[in-house]
């Protein structure tokens, strides 16, 4: 009976040990499991509600897509696609040379200025100064053709006229042009 007496003497500490062991090995893991399950359930409910909102707004999204598609097409008409700066400038210079030859205009120089990133618009602005020379009618026709190009803007031009008589004379001038290009992530 020694064991029963020792047990009855230490009943309270043994009861506390048993209660703590029960808490540690049964109740705490059960609560942790419930917390994990509750968290996973909340995440799944959040995903489900997001999916339901997308499905509910599908017609609105389709309408917005249909309205934005023409705007994006218009954007593509006024902005060049991204290319390396050297490739971009070479291609534009070749276009200028071709137009100048077509309209009998001499390009005395084509000087590219530093590019300017327009981060808020995700664009790069290229500025170029073109010095031209030709008879008056050809220069004016060349400027009109450049002005009709949707992907470039004439920001400034300055013309000097020499040798006026029965003709419009010889025009020498400087045109400053701005061209916009899509930026890549690194610009």
Short mmCIF file of C-alpha atoms in Angstrom, two decimals, residues 58-182:
data_model
loop_
_atom_site.label_atom_id
_atom_site.label_comp_id
_atom_site.label_asym_id
_atom_site.label_seq_id
_atom_site.Cartn_x
_atom_site.Cartn_y
_atom_site.Cartn_z
CA UNK A 58 -16.71 39.08 -67.18
CA UNK A 59 -19.12 41.11 -69.30
CA UNK A 60 -17.62 44.33 -67.96
CA UNK A 61 -14.13 43.00 -68.66
CA UNK A 62 -15.15 42.01 -72.17
CA UNK A 63 -16.63 45.47 -72.78
CA UNK A 64 -13.46 47.14 -71.48
CA UNK A 65 -11.32 44.87 -73.64
CA UNK A 66 -13.40 45.71 -76.69
CA UNK A 67 -13.03 49.44 -75.97
CA UNK A 68 -9.31 49.28 -75.23
CA UNK A 69 -8.33 47.23 -78.27
CA UNK A 70 -8.86 50.11 -80.75
CA UNK A 71 -7.05 52.48 -78.40
CA UNK A 72 -4.07 50.15 -78.27
CA UNK A 73 -4.11 49.85 -82.05
CA UNK A 74 -4.09 53.65 -82.26
CA UNK A 75 -1.19 53.72 -79.79
CA UNK A 76 0.74 51.34 -82.06
CA UNK A 77 0.19 53.79 -84.92
CA UNK A 78 1.94 56.64 -83.06
CA UNK A 79 4.66 54.84 -81.06
CA UNK A 80 7.50 52.72 -82.36
CA UNK A 81 8.08 49.26 -80.91
CA UNK A 82 11.07 48.86 -78.64
CA UNK A 83 14.44 48.27 -80.28
CA UNK A 84 18.02 48.96 -79.25
CA UNK A 85 18.81 52.66 -79.47
CA UNK A 86 21.39 52.21 -82.23
CA UNK A 87 19.07 50.02 -84.32
CA UNK A 88 16.17 52.40 -83.80
CA UNK A 89 18.18 55.47 -84.82
CA UNK A 90 19.73 53.74 -87.84
CA UNK A 91 16.32 52.63 -89.11
CA UNK A 92 14.85 56.13 -88.68
CA UNK A 93 17.86 57.71 -90.38
CA UNK A 94 17.40 55.37 -93.34
CA UNK A 95 13.74 56.45 -93.51
CA UNK A 96 14.79 60.12 -93.50
CA UNK A 97 17.35 59.46 -96.24
CA UNK A 98 14.77 57.65 -98.35
CA UNK A 99 12.18 60.42 -97.94
CA UNK A 100 14.77 63.10 -98.69
CA UNK A 101 15.86 61.33 -101.88
CA UNK A 102 12.23 60.86 -102.91
CA UNK A 103 11.51 64.58 -102.47
CA UNK A 104 14.83 65.85 -103.88
CA UNK A 105 15.98 67.24 -100.55
CA UNK A 106 19.58 67.14 -99.36
CA UNK A 107 20.12 66.17 -95.75
CA UNK A 108 23.22 68.04 -94.62
CA UNK A 109 23.21 66.39 -91.20
CA UNK A 110 21.11 64.21 -88.95
CA UNK A 111 22.07 64.70 -85.30
CA UNK A 112 20.50 62.56 -82.60
CA UNK A 113 20.22 64.09 -79.17
CA UNK A 114 20.18 62.23 -75.85
CA UNK A 115 17.14 60.05 -75.34
CA UNK A 116 14.72 60.97 -72.60
CA UNK A 117 12.91 58.19 -70.74
CA UNK A 118 9.29 59.01 -69.91
CA UNK A 119 8.85 56.46 -67.14
CA UNK A 120 5.29 57.42 -66.23
CA UNK A 121 4.22 56.66 -69.82
CA UNK A 122 6.61 53.74 -70.32
CA UNK A 123 8.04 55.51 -73.38
CA UNK A 124 11.38 56.75 -74.63
CA UNK A 125 11.54 60.12 -76.41
CA UNK A 126 14.12 60.43 -79.17
CA UNK A 127 15.00 63.90 -80.44
CA UNK A 128 16.76 64.47 -83.71
CA UNK A 129 17.90 67.60 -85.52
CA UNK A 130 17.84 67.37 -89.31
CA UNK A 131 19.48 70.02 -91.51
CA UNK A 132 17.92 70.19 -94.97
CA UNK A 133 18.62 72.02 -98.21
CA UNK A 134 16.62 72.15 -101.47
CA UNK A 135 14.51 74.43 -103.59
CA UNK A 136 11.55 75.93 -101.75
CA UNK A 137 8.81 73.75 -103.16
CA UNK A 138 10.69 70.48 -102.43
CA UNK A 139 11.52 71.51 -98.85
CA UNK A 140 7.93 72.47 -98.14
CA UNK A 141 6.69 69.21 -99.64
CA UNK A 142 9.24 67.28 -97.52
CA UNK A 143 8.08 69.07 -94.34
CA UNK A 144 4.44 68.34 -95.21
CA UNK A 145 5.22 64.64 -95.68
CA UNK A 146 7.06 64.53 -92.34
CA UNK A 147 4.17 66.33 -90.66
CA UNK A 148 1.72 63.69 -91.92
CA UNK A 149 3.72 60.85 -90.35
CA UNK A 150 1.88 59.86 -87.17
CA UNK A 151 4.96 58.45 -85.45
CA UNK A 152 6.95 61.66 -85.43
CA UNK A 153 6.36 65.23 -84.40
CA UNK A 154 8.03 68.34 -85.77
CA UNK A 155 8.79 70.25 -82.60
CA UNK A 156 10.62 73.13 -84.24
CA UNK A 157 11.75 74.28 -87.65
CA UNK A 158 13.75 77.19 -88.90
CA UNK A 159 14.18 78.00 -92.60
CA UNK A 160 16.46 80.47 -94.39
CA UNK A 161 15.59 81.47 -97.94
CA UNK A 162 18.21 82.49 -100.48
CA UNK A 163 18.00 83.47 -104.16
CA UNK A 164 14.34 84.35 -104.45
CA UNK A 165 13.24 85.42 -107.83
CA UNK A 166 10.64 83.83 -110.02
CA UNK A 167 10.96 80.66 -107.95
CA UNK A 168 10.69 80.06 -104.25
CA UNK A 169 14.49 80.10 -103.95
CA UNK A 170 16.87 77.83 -102.11
CA UNK A 171 15.78 76.82 -98.63
CA UNK A 172 18.19 75.80 -95.91
CA UNK A 173 16.82 74.90 -92.57
CA UNK A 174 16.80 72.92 -89.41
CA UNK A 175 13.99 70.62 -88.35
CA UNK A 176 13.78 69.25 -84.82
CA UNK A 177 11.77 66.05 -84.60
CA UNK A 178 10.51 63.99 -81.68
CA UNK A 179 9.88 60.26 -81.99
CA UNK A 180 8.44 58.05 -79.27
CA UNK A 181 9.31 54.43 -78.67
CA UNK A 182 8.03 51.84 -76.22
#
